[in-house]
Amino acid sequence: MAIHTQDYWATAGVNDLTQLYQHVAFDDLAATAVLATLAMLYLFRGTLWDRQDPHVFKMYERPQEKMGARATSQGSTRDIAEKLQQADADIVVLWGSQSGTAEKFANRLSREIRQRFGKSAIAADVSDYEPASLGHLPNSSLAIFIVSTYGEGEPSDNMNDCWSWLESTSGAPLAQLKYVTFGLGNSNYKYYNAVADRVAARLDSLGAHAFMPIARADDAKGETEEHYLDWKSSLFSTLKDQLKYQEHDPVYEPFVEVLEDSSLSDLDVLHGQPFGKANDRRTLRTKSPTHALPVTMAKELFQNTADRNCIHMELDLSEQPGVKYKTGDHVGIFPSNPVGEVERLLQCLGCQQRRQLPISIAQLRTEDKLNIPTPTTLDALLGYYLEICAPVSRETIASLVQFAPTSADKDALSSLNTDKAAYAELQHTRYITLGSLMQHVAPEEGAWSGLPLSFILETLPAMQPRYYSISSSSVVQPRRVALTAVVADKALPGTQERVFGLCTNFLLALKSSISGACHPFGLRYPLEGPQGALSSTKVFAHIRKSTFRLPTLPSHPIVMVAAGTGIAPFRGFLQERARLSRMGREVGRMILVFGCRNEQDFIYQDELLELQQALGSSLTVVTAFSRPVNGSKTYVQDRIAEHSKELCDLLTNSDANFYICGSAAMARDVSKTLETQLQSQQNWDGEQVRGFMEKQRRTKRWHQDVWG
């Protein structure tokens, strides 16, 4: 028989209640005391009890992790003056680099200063030091800035802190600083070398003294290397004239030591997996960790074109829940080098039998920065970690002379180094990589066996990821990333030689393998990846954040201008707005101006028709064909002029966001045309137009995602 609680307490005696209360109170106190004791024991674990042997880490420590890129510098400082003092150096070469070119030049310059003048110099990532510490450098020191400009006059990611400090600081804290500035840029961009110009201007305003006039490299015609060599020659002359440096013939001095170590096991060695500052806080602000991502789709976008390819590829993020992207971000792909180029280098060096032996790489100077992993193998270095397909400069040829197998070979290399015409002629007949140059001069197998491996590591740049605008929407397919890439290859005039884009041909080989075909030009890549890490059709990739974003309000109007694969981010934009429209959300006016050669190159044509149907009158697609089958050629800037009345109205009266994606030359022409039309439509003078354009950029209503 059930007894209700109310009835039980009505029949219970007072003594029973008292005993029950005392029993419950005692149990509560005992339980609280036990919990408190356990909590105290946990808090003081490792202090009052269970103290770990302070040397227990030695059981798990790998001695090779103290070497090379994995080493943690002892007594590292963020004061650049203190760092120079520690290194007993007079010159610091500070680099701000997005793609690695400025970093490469900084490392080369610091080494050559040591070799030519016997003066200690260090190359330094500008983000590794407090910008204010530049003011601590004595007047006897020299700071050389090698900085790149990209996008809309933006500094490289590693320049952000220094840039902010330069822009926000006042007074004359750099009155003792003596500096030189060398800028890397592309004159096809509107803000050509803006970062170098701004850095020099701000240094001057803060009291610094320019040691020599600012110099600029222009990559519009691929002349960055030659411009660097000309500037370097002027710098060295100034060092001799003003600082009385004594120059002598350079003798190769390695800054790394390469040792074969058969005691290492496969578990100790990196065989080609991407490495780097994956857990660095600054890196994680802009990039996700790198993972092997499955390829879920790969298809050809060009129609009826046997000699040209455009790839649409989709990567699956499902296995990596921590990796996310937003519409407009970039995906970075890590390619591998083609098998043929790896074999050519190994044959020149006579190292085929030693390619898989574990090697350790040790830095001989703590101030030099090593951007390759250790321990590893020669096969992994040449296959994954070094840009062995990079073109060879005359400076590299000059350094290679001393290792030439014969005196005749030395004469041949010396001629290429000193005679610009001879070097240019060779460039016109073949694409000069380190392997092809060595083979051209001395083709016998093993002819270059005397070339130190350290020379190759110091000469060839580290492999860099290639970035592509994501062509999907994170709202529509949050766990799948799409990219769009035209495969780069061109024939050298009058020859059978072809120049192949590294990453796009890697992607083409991957796409071909999915359908069971071979690469159309016979290029082979290790698609299985290091130790099978990319089997089942995967690529190493990561996500890089971008500021190329849709407006927060879907109702805000947008104007998009693209040429070729520049349509990629706009595919994601339109997918997202179509989804919002289907959900009943109001979407703003959208105009897409898209240029390509002809209808065979009209990528995503069917999708755009479907999106037009979904978005109705909200979306207008305007095409421009530069090589039409029938009719006259038109470019996107021509269409901008034709539709200028509505475009100018959207920009000036509706605060529309304006986006350009494609080549820098196209973006420059579009900007000029739009400025002309605004001046005409609004009756503005040149100053008013420039003021309006600057305002659009300041208020984040003008966006560019362009390349050289």
XYZ file of C-alpha atoms in Angstrom:
708
model
C 0.000 0.000 0.000
C 1.479 3.365 -1.070
C 1.895 5.984 1.683
C 1.702 9.625 0.583
C 4.484 11.871 1.906
C 1.971 14.137 3.613
C 0.443 11.184 5.497
C 3.869 9.859 6.556
C 4.968 13.116 8.195
C 1.610 13.412 9.894
C 2.050 10.042 11.628
C 5.799 10.265 12.399
C 6.864 11.139 15.957
C 9.062 14.088 16.937
C 11.936 11.816 18.043
C 11.924 10.070 14.723
C 12.206 13.444 12.949
C 15.142 14.553 15.100
C 17.052 11.318 14.540
C 16.416 11.509 10.814
C 17.693 15.137 10.641
C 20.850 14.274 12.616
C 21.569 11.283 10.388
C 21.139 13.262 7.164
C 23.293 16.163 8.477
C 26.123 13.797 9.445
C 26.069 12.112 6.002
C 26.215 15.489 4.256
C 29.161 16.666 6.349
C 31.064 13.414 5.782
C 30.511 13.579 2.013
C 31.595 17.252 1.903
C 34.782 16.463 3.837
C 35.655 13.606 1.474
C 35.105 15.792 -1.582
C 37.185 18.617 -0.092
C 40.042 16.223 0.680
C 40.011 14.838 -2.852
C 39.982 18.351 -4.310
C 42.982 19.402 -2.194
C 44.903 16.292 -3.195
C 44.224 17.039 -6.872
C 45.217 20.693 -6.606
C 48.550 19.924 -4.931
C 49.348 16.962 -7.171
C 52.911 17.375 -8.394
C 53.729 19.824 -5.569
C 53.138 18.078 -2.224
C 52.887 14.557 -3.598
C 53.371 12.528 -6.811
C 56.192 14.811 -7.952
C 57.548 13.794 -11.332
C 61.247 13.265 -11.898
C 62.359 16.565 -13.484
C 64.535 14.652 -15.927
C 61.868 12.196 -17.071
C 61.460 14.100 -20.392
C 64.899 12.806 -21.390
C 63.353 9.376 -21.857
C 61.135 10.731 -24.640
C 63.414 13.323 -26.223
C 64.728 12.764 -29.728
C 68.188 14.278 -30.125
C 67.542 15.121 -33.797
C 64.746 17.509 -32.738
C 67.444 19.791 -31.384
C 68.706 20.234 -34.926
C 67.623 22.435 -37.801
C 64.076 23.686 -38.165
C 62.801 21.899 -35.066
C 65.279 23.513 -32.737
C 64.052 26.025 -30.204
C 66.518 28.869 -29.925
C 67.857 29.417 -26.465
C 67.761 32.931 -25.135
C 65.788 34.204 -28.132
C 65.044 37.908 -28.059
C 62.472 40.191 -29.633
C 64.892 43.114 -29.585
C 66.563 43.384 -32.985
C 69.506 45.395 -31.595
C 70.154 42.717 -28.987
C 69.947 40.044 -31.689
C 72.550 41.856 -33.797
C 74.809 42.156 -30.772
C 74.459 38.430 -30.029
C 75.402 37.615 -33.628
C 78.201 40.191 -33.678
C 76.580 41.579 -36.839
C 76.394 45.063 -38.336
C 73.640 44.485 -40.902
C 70.147 43.063 -40.566
C 68.081 42.224 -43.646
C 64.422 42.349 -42.589
C 61.952 40.702 -44.931
C 58.211 41.032 -45.377
C 57.148 38.217 -47.685
C 53.840 36.726 -48.816
C 54.985 34.153 -51.368
C 58.587 33.678 -50.227
C 60.432 35.832 -52.799
C 61.432 38.600 -50.362
C 62.538 35.973 -47.847
C 64.650 34.262 -50.508
C 66.350 37.529 -51.467
C 66.992 38.428 -47.810
C 68.685 35.105 -47.127
C 70.781 35.335 -50.287
C 71.811 38.918 -49.558
C 72.855 38.286 -45.959
C 74.977 35.294 -47.016
C 76.663 37.166 -49.860
C 77.517 40.140 -47.623
C 79.345 37.707 -45.335
C 81.087 35.993 -48.254
C 82.094 39.134 -50.170
C 82.944 41.536 -47.352
C 83.604 39.304 -44.354
C 80.930 41.223 -42.443
C 78.392 39.406 -40.350
C 74.811 39.964 -41.513
C 71.573 38.274 -40.542
C 68.280 37.809 -42.384
C 65.242 38.234 -40.143
C 61.481 37.774 -40.369
C 60.206 41.239 -39.452
C 57.449 39.672 -37.318
C 60.021 38.001 -35.030
C 61.041 41.334 -33.484
C 59.380 44.277 -31.766
C 59.201 47.144 -34.286
C 60.103 49.681 -31.580
C 63.456 47.924 -31.090
C 64.568 49.360 -34.451
C 65.214 52.512 -32.457
C 67.789 50.639 -30.357
C 70.070 49.971 -33.342
C 73.285 52.027 -33.179
C 74.186 54.382 -36.004
C 76.968 51.992 -37.008
C 74.362 49.366 -37.971
C 72.338 49.144 -41.166
C 68.778 47.843 -41.537
C 67.800 46.649 -45.018
C 64.077 46.198 -45.652
C 63.041 43.855 -48.488
C 59.239 44.038 -48.574
C 56.542 42.881 -50.979
C 53.237 44.464 -51.930
C 50.171 42.463 -52.877
C 46.443 43.009 -53.381
C 45.275 46.581 -52.876
C 48.607 47.888 -51.658
C 48.593 45.539 -48.678
C 51.624 44.397 -46.685
C 52.455 40.722 -46.306
C 50.932 38.885 -43.342
C 54.211 38.898 -41.412
C 54.453 42.708 -41.835
C 51.164 43.497 -40.075
C 52.549 44.280 -36.601
C 55.414 46.374 -37.951
C 53.017 48.147 -40.335
C 50.648 49.038 -37.485
C 53.509 50.342 -35.365
C 54.890 52.494 -38.179
C 51.439 53.936 -38.863
C 50.557 54.684 -35.226
C 53.910 55.928 -33.844
C 54.916 59.588 -33.758
C 57.971 61.613 -32.790
C 61.509 60.607 -33.720
C 62.148 57.218 -32.050
C 64.270 56.092 -35.059
C 66.684 59.016 -35.111
C 69.688 56.638 -35.015
C 68.379 54.232 -37.666
C 70.184 53.980 -40.987
C 68.159 52.006 -43.518
C 67.737 50.818 -47.124
C 64.435 49.785 -48.742
C 63.944 47.409 -51.672
C 60.377 46.748 -52.792
C 58.870 43.813 -54.677
C 55.774 44.495 -56.738
C 54.058 44.373 -60.102
C 53.292 47.479 -62.135
C 50.099 45.854 -63.432
C 48.691 46.544 -59.971
C 47.342 49.984 -59.203
C 49.254 50.142 -55.917
C 52.588 49.115 -57.400
C 55.166 48.788 -54.589
C 52.974 50.822 -52.245
C 54.261 48.982 -49.162
C 57.917 49.806 -49.863
C 57.034 53.440 -50.543
C 54.974 53.709 -47.377
C 57.575 51.966 -45.189
C 60.291 54.352 -46.420
C 58.041 57.399 -45.923
C 57.123 56.390 -42.354
C 60.737 55.574 -41.449
C 61.745 59.039 -42.651
C 58.942 60.690 -40.660
C 60.120 58.889 -37.511
C 63.634 60.274 -37.866
C 65.411 57.458 -39.745
C 68.021 58.179 -42.420
C 67.948 56.557 -45.868
C 71.372 55.082 -46.678
C 70.522 55.049 -50.410
C 67.422 55.807 -52.536
C 64.514 53.377 -52.463
C 64.646 50.711 -55.198
C 61.804 48.708 -56.721
C 61.524 45.420 -58.592
C 58.788 45.025 -61.199
C 57.487 41.537 -61.938
C 55.115 42.667 -64.715
C 57.515 41.198 -67.304
C 59.191 38.677 -65.026
C 62.172 40.922 -64.346
C 62.240 40.813 -60.552
C 65.470 38.805 -60.478
C 67.324 41.169 -62.815
C 66.098 44.204 -60.896
C 67.315 42.614 -57.670
C 70.764 41.992 -59.157
C 71.014 45.606 -60.363
C 70.007 46.908 -56.929
C 72.398 44.547 -55.161
C 75.252 45.817 -57.311
C 74.397 49.414 -56.343
C 74.155 48.433 -52.670
C 77.564 46.767 -52.697
C 79.116 49.802 -54.383
C 77.620 52.029 -51.688
C 78.921 49.755 -48.927
C 82.409 50.035 -50.407
C 82.265 53.793 -51.005
C 80.559 54.973 -47.828
C 81.401 52.304 -45.259
C 84.796 51.403 -46.769
C 83.990 47.688 -46.906
C 86.763 45.656 -48.539
C 85.453 43.268 -51.210
C 87.040 39.963 -52.177
C 86.049 37.072 -54.419
C 83.317 35.111 -52.653
C 84.079 31.592 -51.507
C 81.200 29.271 -50.783
C 80.565 28.929 -47.057
C 77.703 26.588 -46.145
C 75.311 27.670 -43.435
C 73.910 24.157 -43.030
C 75.551 20.784 -42.559
C 73.971 17.741 -44.188
C 74.775 14.386 -42.596
C 73.596 10.912 -43.546
C 72.376 9.103 -40.439
C 71.445 5.438 -40.883
C 70.596 5.164 -37.173
C 67.314 7.011 -37.778
C 64.169 4.985 -38.323
C 61.208 5.773 -40.571
C 59.342 7.125 -37.540
C 62.044 9.747 -37.056
C 62.055 10.959 -40.646
C 59.730 13.309 -42.526
C 59.123 11.806 -45.960
C 57.285 14.718 -47.590
C 54.412 15.599 -45.275
C 53.934 19.401 -45.083
C 55.498 20.935 -42.025
C 55.772 24.417 -40.574
C 54.304 26.640 -37.912
C 51.039 24.749 -37.829
C 50.455 25.621 -34.178
C 51.952 29.102 -34.268
C 49.365 31.541 -32.911
C 50.076 34.163 -35.551
C 49.759 31.593 -38.351
C 46.522 30.155 -36.990
C 44.938 33.609 -37.165
C 45.074 33.459 -40.950
C 45.474 29.791 -41.906
C 44.091 26.451 -40.825
C 46.369 23.481 -40.172
C 47.309 21.460 -43.261
C 45.599 18.104 -43.779
C 45.330 15.414 -46.436
C 41.857 16.177 -47.822
C 39.912 13.709 -50.016
C 39.061 14.841 -53.548
C 35.365 14.180 -54.058
C 35.038 15.633 -57.564
C 37.318 16.647 -60.420
C 36.010 17.609 -63.862
C 36.964 19.533 -66.999
C 35.235 22.889 -67.515
C 36.436 23.884 -70.998
C 34.327 22.608 -73.888
C 35.870 21.062 -76.999
C 39.426 22.237 -76.296
C 42.071 19.558 -76.704
C 45.069 21.730 -75.854
C 43.739 23.710 -72.880
C 42.308 22.607 -69.548
C 40.341 24.196 -66.725
C 39.741 22.072 -63.654
C 36.889 22.174 -61.170
C 37.862 20.216 -58.063
C 36.122 19.703 -54.732
C 37.750 18.720 -51.438
C 35.986 17.085 -48.496
C 36.387 18.610 -45.014
C 34.217 16.008 -43.241
C 37.181 14.209 -41.680
C 38.537 17.499 -40.247
C 35.754 19.099 -38.154
C 38.131 21.808 -36.924
C 38.759 23.111 -40.445
C 36.179 25.630 -41.604
C 35.952 28.187 -44.367
C 33.863 31.191 -45.296
C 32.677 32.216 -48.722
C 35.478 34.192 -50.379
C 38.387 32.476 -48.569
C 41.350 30.802 -50.319
C 42.452 27.182 -50.372
C 46.187 26.472 -50.375
C 47.339 23.356 -52.263
C 50.735 21.753 -51.622
C 51.971 20.233 -54.900
C 54.749 17.750 -55.430
C 57.510 18.046 -58.022
C 57.210 15.993 -61.229
C 59.037 12.674 -61.120
C 61.114 13.478 -64.230
C 62.646 16.608 -62.694
C 63.502 14.746 -59.479
C 65.177 11.969 -61.456
C 67.166 14.494 -63.506
C 68.652 16.109 -60.397
C 69.443 12.763 -58.799
C 71.171 11.640 -61.995
C 73.268 14.824 -62.175
C 74.306 14.366 -58.535
C 74.863 10.612 -58.860
C 72.686 10.041 -55.788
C 70.122 7.513 -57.050
C 71.320 4.855 -54.623
C 71.285 7.236 -51.632
C 67.931 8.887 -52.213
C 66.155 7.085 -49.354
C 68.924 7.337 -46.752
C 67.910 9.430 -43.707
C 69.723 12.754 -43.518
C 69.923 15.304 -40.721
C 70.341 18.996 -41.476
C 72.023 21.163 -38.876
C 72.267 24.950 -38.929
C 75.830 26.169 -38.560
C 74.712 29.670 -37.529
C 71.803 30.169 -35.145
C 70.780 33.427 -36.835
C 70.192 31.705 -40.201
C 66.693 30.385 -40.684
C 66.094 26.925 -42.095
C 62.753 26.446 -43.866
C 63.022 22.755 -44.562
C 62.439 19.869 -42.141
C 64.974 17.608 -40.538
C 65.546 14.718 -40.407
C 64.335 13.747 -43.871
C 65.610 12.089 -47.064
C 67.057 13.433 -50.289
C 64.058 11.953 -52.116
C 61.658 13.925 -49.903
C 63.680 17.136 -50.265
C 63.654 17.007 -54.054
C 60.137 15.630 -54.332
C 58.245 17.753 -51.819
C 60.246 20.333 -49.868
C 62.242 22.286 -52.482
C 61.104 24.210 -55.561
C 63.331 22.292 -57.969
C 61.266 23.562 -60.933
C 62.044 27.191 -60.075
C 63.977 29.140 -62.742
C 67.688 29.642 -62.122
C 69.047 33.173 -61.818
C 72.381 34.482 -63.085
C 73.418 34.844 -59.460
C 72.950 31.105 -58.935
C 74.944 30.432 -62.095
C 77.766 32.569 -60.699
C 77.765 30.546 -57.470
C 77.714 27.275 -59.394
C 80.892 28.094 -61.379
C 83.261 26.977 -58.602
C 81.684 23.487 -58.596
C 81.794 22.927 -62.374
C 83.264 19.493 -63.188
C 85.793 20.754 -65.787
C 87.456 23.994 -66.800
C 85.383 24.017 -70.006
C 82.242 23.736 -67.912
C 83.441 26.642 -65.767
C 83.932 28.777 -68.876
C 80.441 27.916 -70.113
C 78.838 28.891 -66.807
C 80.935 32.050 -66.506
C 79.771 33.133 -69.946
C 76.122 32.689 -68.968
C 76.692 34.640 -65.762
C 78.479 37.642 -67.261
C 76.792 37.796 -70.674
C 73.142 38.842 -70.330
C 72.548 38.188 -74.037
C 73.824 34.596 -73.780
C 71.673 34.016 -70.703
C 68.622 35.492 -72.459
C 69.252 33.317 -75.514
C 69.329 30.169 -73.384
C 66.100 31.267 -71.712
C 64.414 31.551 -75.114
C 65.314 27.996 -76.059
C 64.712 26.156 -72.795
C 63.257 26.632 -69.336
C 66.269 26.755 -67.019
C 65.916 24.853 -63.767
C 68.891 23.854 -61.650
C 68.691 20.294 -62.986
C 68.332 21.315 -66.649
C 71.221 23.799 -66.321
C 73.529 21.211 -64.798
C 72.506 18.694 -67.440
C 73.035 21.276 -70.214
C 76.591 22.041 -69.040
C 77.706 18.532 -68.020
C 75.190 15.825 -69.023
C 77.134 12.783 -67.822
C 75.566 10.832 -64.961
C 77.136 11.839 -61.649
C 79.073 14.704 -63.258
C 78.013 17.000 -60.409
C 78.707 14.592 -57.554
C 81.070 17.162 -56.043
C 78.280 19.694 -55.561
C 77.503 19.874 -51.806
C 73.918 19.072 -50.858
C 74.063 22.152 -48.630
C 74.414 24.282 -51.804
C 71.171 22.848 -53.177
C 69.333 23.452 -49.893
C 70.573 27.046 -49.707
C 69.984 27.824 -53.396
C 66.548 26.379 -54.080
C 63.568 28.036 -52.379
C 61.364 26.044 -50.045
C 58.170 24.659 -51.559
C 55.229 27.027 -51.103
C 51.496 26.261 -51.298
C 49.580 27.643 -54.277
C 46.439 29.574 -53.401
C 43.109 29.516 -55.227
C 39.956 31.502 -54.559
C 37.339 29.109 -53.190
C 34.540 28.739 -55.743
C 31.856 27.435 -53.395
C 29.660 28.847 -50.651
C 30.190 27.874 -47.030
C 26.423 28.301 -46.517
C 25.472 25.934 -49.336
C 28.205 23.283 -48.853
C 30.030 23.945 -45.577
C 32.035 20.703 -45.632
C 33.112 20.790 -49.291
C 35.599 23.276 -50.758
C 35.631 23.906 -54.504
C 38.502 25.395 -56.487
C 38.793 26.427 -60.139
C 42.149 26.421 -61.951
C 43.295 26.898 -65.544
C 46.204 24.551 -66.244
C 49.307 26.625 -67.013
C 51.592 25.501 -69.806
C 53.141 27.327 -72.734
C 55.479 26.475 -75.585
C 58.752 28.343 -75.922
C 58.745 30.068 -79.354
C 60.400 28.051 -82.111
C 61.080 25.022 -79.897
C 59.416 21.845 -78.704
C 60.124 22.900 -75.109
C 57.137 23.607 -72.877
C 56.920 25.373 -69.519
C 54.465 23.707 -67.154
C 52.826 25.343 -64.168
C 53.755 23.223 -61.174
C 50.559 23.013 -59.157
C 47.978 23.181 -61.949
C 49.668 20.311 -63.787
C 49.816 18.392 -60.513
C 46.035 18.898 -60.229
C 45.585 17.879 -63.884
C 47.525 14.666 -63.249
C 45.314 13.997 -60.237
C 42.127 14.630 -62.231
C 43.391 12.398 -65.047
C 44.198 9.576 -62.630
C 40.621 9.602 -61.321
C 39.329 8.833 -64.813
C 42.122 6.324 -65.470
C 43.893 8.554 -67.995
C 47.455 9.862 -68.151
C 48.613 13.452 -68.036
C 48.220 14.817 -71.603
C 51.913 15.797 -71.754
C 53.159 12.683 -69.993
C 54.120 14.378 -66.724
C 54.195 12.001 -63.771
C 53.694 12.948 -60.132
C 53.881 10.851 -56.932
C 50.109 11.019 -56.448
C 50.152 8.470 -53.613
C 52.082 11.009 -51.565
C 54.770 10.334 -48.972
C 54.317 6.859 -47.506
C 50.872 6.626 -49.126
C 49.509 9.637 -47.198
C 47.553 10.781 -50.277
C 46.269 7.375 -51.393
C 42.552 7.191 -52.125
C 42.892 10.476 -54.053
C 43.817 13.184 -51.551
C 45.790 16.426 -51.557
C 47.593 18.310 -48.823
C 45.699 21.562 -48.332
C 44.729 24.268 -45.875
C 42.346 27.225 -45.730
C 43.578 30.828 -45.709
C 41.271 33.577 -44.506
C 40.405 36.419 -46.851
C 38.777 39.843 -46.644
C 36.965 39.180 -49.933
C 33.527 38.991 -48.328
C 29.886 39.473 -49.191
C 28.126 42.364 -47.398
C 26.581 41.407 -44.075
C 23.098 42.337 -45.321
C 21.874 40.115 -48.184
C 19.804 43.054 -49.427
C 22.931 45.102 -50.107
C 23.674 45.488 -53.869
C 26.914 44.118 -55.329
C 28.798 44.508 -58.610
C 31.188 41.711 -59.609
C 33.773 41.881 -62.398
C 35.742 38.777 -63.393
C 37.834 37.362 -66.194
C 38.592 33.668 -66.644
C 38.896 31.765 -63.381
C 38.346 35.079 -61.582
C 34.710 34.016 -61.574
C 35.530 31.476 -58.835
C 34.590 33.486 -55.703
C 31.520 34.941 -57.442
C 30.186 31.439 -58.035
C 30.196 31.095 -54.246
C 28.641 34.557 -53.786
C 25.764 33.769 -56.150
C 25.193 30.294 -54.698
C 24.852 31.864 -51.265
C 22.426 34.563 -52.341
C 20.328 32.070 -54.307
C 20.026 29.923 -51.169
C 18.956 32.955 -49.110
C 16.429 33.917 -51.778
C 14.878 30.433 -51.683
C 14.586 30.826 -47.908
C 12.481 33.947 -48.441
C 15.198 36.469 -47.612
C 15.409 39.697 -49.598
C 18.508 39.845 -51.787
C 19.942 42.990 -53.318
C 20.684 43.903 -56.922
C 23.576 41.934 -58.438
C 25.493 42.538 -61.663
C 28.177 40.101 -62.847
C 30.437 41.206 -65.704
C 32.348 38.151 -66.897
C 35.027 37.996 -69.589
C 36.563 34.990 -71.337
C 37.806 34.033 -74.800
C 34.567 32.628 -76.223
C 31.677 30.346 -75.371
C 33.971 27.311 -75.239
C 35.740 29.016 -72.342
C 32.477 30.123 -70.691
C 32.952 28.118 -67.494
C 29.933 27.475 -65.261
C 27.609 28.699 -68.022
C 24.821 26.225 -67.183
C 25.092 27.019 -63.462
C 24.837 30.742 -64.140
C 21.642 30.173 -66.141
C 20.165 28.252 -63.215
C 21.211 30.981 -60.791
C 19.620 33.624 -63.005
C 16.378 31.677 -62.935
C 16.564 31.348 -59.152
C 17.391 35.010 -58.550
C 15.210 36.488 -61.284
C 15.552 40.192 -61.968
C 17.924 40.589 -59.022
C 20.802 39.189 -61.115
C 22.147 40.369 -64.460
C 25.024 38.523 -66.148
C 26.958 40.490 -68.786
C 29.532 38.611 -70.885
C 32.561 39.839 -72.830
C 34.285 37.547 -75.356
C 37.821 38.561 -76.354
C 38.155 35.877 -79.086
C 34.598 35.228 -80.266
C 33.853 32.718 -82.995
C 31.607 35.344 -84.578
C 31.466 39.068 -83.913
C 33.916 41.636 -82.636
C 36.076 41.207 -79.561
C 35.033 42.878 -76.305
C 36.638 43.097 -72.878
C 35.132 43.533 -69.448
C 36.119 47.212 -69.356
C 34.085 47.711 -72.571
C 31.028 46.247 -70.854
C 31.682 48.461 -67.829
C 31.464 51.491 -70.128
C 28.275 50.205 -71.798
C 26.501 49.672 -68.454
C 28.074 52.673 -66.740
C 24.809 54.485 -65.984
C 23.419 51.738 -63.734
C 26.833 50.804 -62.323
C 27.646 54.380 -61.315
C 24.186 54.793 -59.815
C 24.612 51.628 -57.741
C 28.013 52.771 -56.479
C 27.143 56.386 -55.679
C 23.479 56.243 -54.653
C 23.086 52.685 -53.335
C 26.541 52.205 -51.762
C 26.998 48.976 -53.707
C 30.026 46.805 -52.967
C 32.364 46.503 -55.952
C 34.475 43.366 -56.517
C 37.180 42.535 -59.074
C 38.782 39.118 -59.431
C 41.240 38.092 -62.138
C 44.495 39.340 -63.580
C 46.068 42.523 -62.244
C 46.174 44.010 -65.768
C 42.432 43.492 -66.168
C 41.743 45.005 -62.740
C 43.825 48.064 -63.620
C 41.918 48.604 -66.901
C 38.553 48.149 -65.184
C 39.488 50.651 -62.472
C 40.553 53.249 -65.039
C 37.361 52.797 -67.064
C 35.167 53.054 -63.996
C 36.942 56.201 -62.810
C 36.392 57.776 -66.246
C 32.708 56.847 -66.234
C 32.179 58.143 -62.706
C 33.772 61.424 -63.675
C 31.448 61.678 -66.681
C 28.230 60.451 -65.024
C 28.636 62.457 -61.803
C 30.281 65.541 -63.353
C 33.225 65.106 -60.996
C 36.747 66.312 -61.477
C 39.776 64.062 -61.031
C 40.208 64.940 -57.370
C 36.587 64.107 -56.557
C 36.824 60.742 -58.311
C 40.025 59.829 -56.457
C 38.449 60.884 -53.172
C 35.392 58.716 -53.853
C 37.514 55.693 -54.741
C 39.608 56.070 -51.603
C 36.450 56.328 -49.528
C 35.144 53.106 -51.095
C 38.314 51.311 -50.065
C 38.309 52.748 -46.551
C 34.712 51.708 -45.988
C 35.383 48.199 -47.381
C 33.115 48.679 -50.398
C 35.888 48.075 -52.943
C 37.512 44.633 -53.037
C 40.159 43.099 -55.295
C 41.426 39.523 -55.475
C 43.946 39.697 -58.310
C 47.183 38.122 -59.454
C 50.042 39.134 -61.747
